[in-house]
Amino acid sequence: MDALGWPALGNSERKTDRSAIGRGVAPGRPDGRLVLHALGLRKHFGGVQAVSGVDLAVAPGDLRAIIGPNGAGKTTLFNLLSGDLAHDSGRIYFAGEEVSGLRPHELCRRGMGRTFQITSIFRRLTALDNVRTALLSHHRRHYNVLIPARRFYRDEAFGLLERVGLREQADKPSGILAHGDQRRLEMAIALASAPRLLLLDEPTAGMAPRERHEIVALVAAIARDTGLAVVFTEHDMDVVFAVAARITVLHQGAVIAEGPPAEVRADPEVQRVYLGQPATRPR
């Protein structure tokens, strides 16, 4: 641990920076090589500027953490990116196409998945049927009322449950699953839409320390094996430095630092924000 209480950097320092694609992007210009590119996003609520001119460039296969103190604007930024909130100004590009103003289900169709801080599952359905429902929606079979849903996508649903370590829990009502397993189920539901980008809003919220590391290891493995880009918010710095290839730091709605973990950790402004005092600059 260092003075910030953050873990010492190990393997994360040596990780390949897969988001380097977006580094040379000219300000205010979209880059079609990026899976997600936000330019100058702003959102205010009354007199509060919740998101203030945020730029974000995420390449395919990137594993990006967005961190910041409480109230920094992380969840609001996620809501803007996923279409759950309309932004006041700025532009959002997904896979090279502008998607500003599209609704969440439209973005989902294009390949953007999301999970929320509060678990969002059908608690009375089994884990298998939760995933199968997502598959039915993705394949546009949910309006077919003449054929029983149980005839569709059983193998695919089992495969996704196995991918997140829940195959043995497939026939259990999801409402009785442990909190960590419900989070895994949410991951399987999100993966059912075959996303190119997954937005995870505090995926380890409410978990014990051991469960936190298991779930982020799972996320990292899925991103590595599939090339899926993942952007997640997180308060646990152990989690962040264990898996993130690149970190974006928000404070009062604005980006104050961005880069590899070692670079962000040493940034004087980040130190000031997290310690609440002037940072000691290198001599």
Tab-separated table of C-alpha atoms in Angstrom, residues 56-266:
chain	number	residue	atom	x	y	z
A	56	LEU	CA	-13.729	9.213	-23.445
A	57	ALA	CA	-12.038	6.946	-26.005
A	58	VAL	CA	-12.363	3.163	-25.620
A	59	ALA	CA	-10.745	0.733	-28.063
A	60	PRO	CA	-11.867	-2.831	-28.793
A	61	GLY	CA	-10.640	-5.167	-26.053
A	62	ASP	CA	-9.937	-2.326	-23.609
A	63	LEU	CA	-10.501	-2.934	-19.892
A	64	ARG	CA	-11.147	0.568	-18.554
A	65	ALA	CA	-11.842	1.644	-14.993
A	66	ILE	CA	-13.567	4.943	-14.234
A	67	ILE	CA	-12.899	6.071	-10.687
A	68	GLY	CA	-13.537	9.121	-8.567
A	69	PRO	CA	-14.895	10.214	-5.177
A	70	ASN	CA	-18.594	9.934	-4.385
A	71	GLY	CA	-20.497	12.463	-6.473
A	72	ALA	CA	-17.783	12.669	-9.117
A	73	GLY	CA	-20.280	11.927	-11.903
A	74	LYS	CA	-19.437	8.291	-12.692
A	75	THR	CA	-22.968	6.897	-12.747
A	76	THR	CA	-24.313	9.972	-14.531
A	77	LEU	CA	-21.663	9.488	-17.215
A	78	PHE	CA	-22.710	5.849	-17.574
A	79	ASN	CA	-26.351	6.921	-17.879
A	80	LEU	CA	-25.420	9.300	-20.686
A	81	LEU	CA	-23.382	6.687	-22.541
A	82	SER	CA	-26.113	4.041	-22.272
A	83	GLY	CA	-28.956	6.351	-23.302
A	84	ASP	CA	-30.683	6.286	-19.915
A	85	LEU	CA	-30.170	10.052	-19.684
A	86	ALA	CA	-30.090	12.641	-22.451
A	87	HIS	CA	-26.936	14.751	-22.498
A	88	ASP	CA	-27.148	18.532	-22.736
A	89	SER	CA	-24.340	18.766	-25.270
A	90	GLY	CA	-21.581	16.693	-26.789
A	91	ARG	CA	-21.551	13.651	-29.070
A	92	ILE	CA	-21.372	9.900	-28.592
A	93	TYR	CA	-20.012	7.523	-31.224
A	94	PHE	CA	-20.296	3.750	-31.083
A	95	ALA	CA	-18.307	1.631	-33.548
A	96	GLY	CA	-17.733	4.713	-35.682
A	97	GLU	CA	-21.377	5.804	-35.902
A	98	GLU	CA	-22.976	8.641	-33.972
A	99	VAL	CA	-25.505	7.298	-31.476
A	100	SER	CA	-26.281	10.505	-29.594
A	101	GLY	CA	-29.909	10.456	-28.508
A	102	LEU	CA	-30.523	6.749	-29.100
A	103	ARG	CA	-32.527	4.928	-26.443
A	104	PRO	CA	-31.063	2.086	-24.340
A	105	HIS	CA	-32.736	-0.721	-26.297
A	106	GLU	CA	-31.490	0.758	-29.562
A	107	LEU	CA	-27.941	0.873	-28.226
A	108	CYS	CA	-28.313	-2.688	-26.956
A	109	ARG	CA	-29.245	-3.780	-30.480
A	110	ARG	CA	-26.045	-2.184	-31.748
A	111	GLY	CA	-23.919	-4.068	-29.217
A	112	MET	CA	-23.756	-2.008	-26.015
A	113	GLY	CA	-24.570	-3.930	-22.825
A	114	ARG	CA	-24.891	-2.628	-19.287
A	115	THR	CA	-25.330	-3.731	-15.697
A	116	PHE	CA	-26.429	-1.452	-12.827
A	117	GLN	CA	-25.430	-0.868	-9.209
A	118	ILE	CA	-28.709	-2.451	-8.063
A	119	THR	CA	-29.192	-6.051	-9.156
A	120	SER	CA	-31.669	-6.245	-12.038
A	121	ILE	CA	-33.004	-9.775	-12.652
A	122	PHE	CA	-36.344	-11.590	-12.828
A	123	ARG	CA	-36.292	-12.960	-9.307
A	124	ARG	CA	-39.121	-15.474	-9.792
A	125	LEU	CA	-37.583	-17.001	-12.898
A	126	THR	CA	-34.809	-19.572	-12.765
A	127	ALA	CA	-31.300	-18.529	-13.677
A	128	LEU	CA	-31.712	-20.473	-16.927
A	129	ASP	CA	-34.937	-18.690	-17.838
A	130	ASN	CA	-33.432	-15.287	-17.045
A	131	VAL	CA	-30.719	-15.883	-19.616
A	132	ARG	CA	-33.120	-17.520	-22.067
A	133	THR	CA	-35.398	-14.459	-21.845
A	134	ALA	CA	-32.446	-12.260	-22.780
A	135	LEU	CA	-31.623	-14.540	-25.707
A	136	LEU	CA	-35.238	-14.474	-26.899
A	137	SER	CA	-35.152	-10.685	-26.886
A	138	HIS	CA	-31.801	-10.536	-28.665
A	139	HIS	CA	-33.031	-12.869	-31.423
A	140	ARG	CA	-36.394	-11.056	-31.616
A	141	ARG	CA	-38.361	-14.152	-30.662
A	142	HIS	CA	-40.035	-12.644	-27.590
A	143	TYR	CA	-43.172	-11.670	-29.535
A	144	ASN	CA	-43.857	-15.233	-30.686
A	145	VAL	CA	-46.728	-16.352	-28.440
A	146	LEU	CA	-47.533	-19.547	-30.371
A	147	ILE	CA	-44.414	-21.534	-29.454
A	148	PRO	CA	-43.394	-22.171	-25.814
A	149	ALA	CA	-40.252	-20.221	-24.920
A	150	ARG	CA	-38.687	-23.275	-23.312
A	151	ARG	CA	-38.096	-24.741	-26.765
A	152	PHE	CA	-35.619	-22.012	-27.645
A	153	TYR	CA	-31.961	-21.357	-26.816
A	154	ARG	CA	-31.563	-23.884	-24.003
A	155	ASP	CA	-28.030	-24.857	-25.022
A	156	GLU	CA	-26.982	-21.229	-25.553
A	157	ALA	CA	-28.357	-20.268	-22.132
A	158	PHE	CA	-26.528	-23.145	-20.455
A	159	GLY	CA	-23.355	-22.109	-22.229
A	160	LEU	CA	-23.574	-18.553	-20.906
A	161	LEU	CA	-24.315	-19.772	-17.388
A	162	GLU	CA	-21.294	-22.045	-17.584
A	163	ARG	CA	-19.181	-19.122	-18.788
A	164	VAL	CA	-19.960	-17.211	-15.590
A	165	GLY	CA	-19.764	-20.243	-13.286
A	166	LEU	CA	-23.506	-20.754	-12.721
A	167	ARG	CA	-24.356	-23.906	-14.679
A	168	GLU	CA	-25.046	-25.826	-11.467
A	169	GLN	CA	-27.455	-23.083	-10.380
A	170	ALA	CA	-29.411	-23.089	-13.638
A	171	ASP	CA	-32.694	-24.465	-12.265
A	172	LYS	CA	-32.786	-22.390	-9.093
A	173	PRO	CA	-35.058	-19.330	-8.812
A	174	SER	CA	-32.721	-16.387	-9.243
A	175	GLY	CA	-34.204	-14.633	-6.202
A	176	ILE	CA	-32.665	-17.191	-3.830
A	177	LEU	CA	-29.184	-17.031	-5.316
A	178	ALA	CA	-26.420	-15.460	-3.270
A	179	HIS	CA	-25.729	-11.812	-4.101
A	180	GLY	CA	-22.461	-12.660	-5.838
A	181	ASP	CA	-24.209	-15.268	-7.973
A	182	GLN	CA	-26.925	-12.772	-8.893
A	183	ARG	CA	-24.161	-10.470	-10.142
A	184	ARG	CA	-22.772	-13.342	-12.213
A	185	LEU	CA	-26.259	-13.940	-13.591
A	186	GLU	CA	-26.492	-10.289	-14.620
A	187	MET	CA	-23.232	-10.788	-16.487
A	188	ALA	CA	-24.675	-13.777	-18.363
A	189	ILE	CA	-27.825	-11.782	-19.201
A	190	ALA	CA	-25.695	-8.929	-20.561
A	191	LEU	CA	-23.587	-11.335	-22.626
A	192	ALA	CA	-26.745	-12.816	-24.176
A	193	SER	CA	-27.029	-9.743	-26.392
A	194	ALA	CA	-23.565	-10.447	-27.906
A	195	PRO	CA	-22.218	-7.005	-26.949
A	196	ARG	CA	-19.109	-5.346	-28.299
A	197	LEU	CA	-18.957	-3.089	-25.231
A	198	LEU	CA	-20.037	-3.830	-21.671
A	199	LEU	CA	-20.657	-1.028	-19.150
A	200	LEU	CA	-20.487	-2.289	-15.555
A	201	ASP	CA	-21.603	0.152	-12.863
A	202	GLU	CA	-19.910	-0.965	-9.628
A	203	PRO	CA	-20.069	-4.696	-10.444
A	204	THR	CA	-18.710	-5.649	-6.998
A	205	ALA	CA	-21.131	-3.536	-4.927
A	206	GLY	CA	-22.268	-5.390	-1.816
A	207	MET	CA	-19.778	-8.226	-2.224
A	208	ALA	CA	-17.281	-9.637	0.242
A	209	PRO	CA	-13.586	-9.023	-0.631
A	210	ARG	CA	-13.048	-12.565	-1.953
A	211	GLU	CA	-16.136	-12.334	-4.169
A	212	ARG	CA	-14.979	-8.976	-5.529
A	213	HIS	CA	-11.737	-10.406	-6.813
A	214	GLU	CA	-13.509	-13.430	-8.283
A	215	ILE	CA	-15.996	-11.341	-10.244
A	216	VAL	CA	-13.378	-8.954	-11.644
A	217	ALA	CA	-11.169	-11.908	-12.582
A	218	LEU	CA	-14.173	-13.285	-14.459
A	219	VAL	CA	-14.723	-9.959	-16.226
A	220	ALA	CA	-11.043	-9.766	-17.190
A	221	ALA	CA	-11.095	-13.343	-18.517
A	222	ILE	CA	-14.198	-12.681	-20.638
A	223	ALA	CA	-12.661	-9.507	-22.051
A	224	ARG	CA	-9.401	-11.308	-22.805
A	225	ASP	CA	-11.031	-14.355	-24.422
A	226	THR	CA	-13.637	-12.539	-26.512
A	227	GLY	CA	-12.090	-9.159	-27.323
A	228	LEU	CA	-15.023	-7.505	-25.582
A	229	ALA	CA	-14.368	-3.938	-24.422
A	230	VAL	CA	-15.313	-3.368	-20.778
A	231	VAL	CA	-15.732	-0.059	-18.961
A	232	PHE	CA	-16.469	-0.265	-15.248
A	233	THR	CA	-16.863	2.057	-12.282
A	234	GLU	CA	-15.454	0.950	-8.971
A	235	HIS	CA	-14.583	2.292	-5.516
A	236	ASP	CA	-12.350	-0.616	-4.472
A	237	MET	CA	-8.832	0.321	-5.555
A	238	ASP	CA	-7.599	-3.257	-5.087
A	239	VAL	CA	-10.091	-4.277	-7.765
A	240	VAL	CA	-9.164	-1.386	-10.060
A	241	PHE	CA	-5.418	-1.940	-9.981
A	242	ALA	CA	-5.803	-5.712	-10.267
A	243	VAL	CA	-7.470	-5.667	-13.681
A	244	ALA	CA	-7.655	-2.244	-15.367
A	245	ALA	CA	-5.392	-1.657	-18.354
A	246	ARG	CA	-6.247	2.039	-18.263
A	247	ILE	CA	-7.928	4.326	-15.720
A	248	THR	CA	-9.989	7.483	-16.143
A	249	VAL	CA	-10.400	9.682	-13.052
A	250	LEU	CA	-13.438	11.931	-12.627
A	251	HIS	CA	-13.789	14.756	-10.128
A	252	GLN	CA	-16.740	17.140	-9.975
A	253	GLY	CA	-17.908	15.908	-13.353
A	254	ALA	CA	-14.637	16.447	-15.227
A	255	VAL	CA	-11.766	14.160	-16.239
A	256	ILE	CA	-8.701	15.122	-14.215
A	257	ALA	CA	-6.428	12.247	-15.245
A	258	GLU	CA	-6.300	9.311	-17.614
A	259	GLY	CA	-3.688	6.702	-18.388
A	260	PRO	CA	-2.094	3.439	-17.283
A	261	PRO	CA	-2.434	2.587	-13.564
A	262	ALA	CA	1.116	3.629	-12.630
A	263	GLU	CA	0.745	6.996	-14.351
A	264	VAL	CA	-2.630	7.759	-12.766
A	265	ARG	CA	-1.451	6.698	-9.340
A	266	ALA	CA	1.447	9.154	-9.485
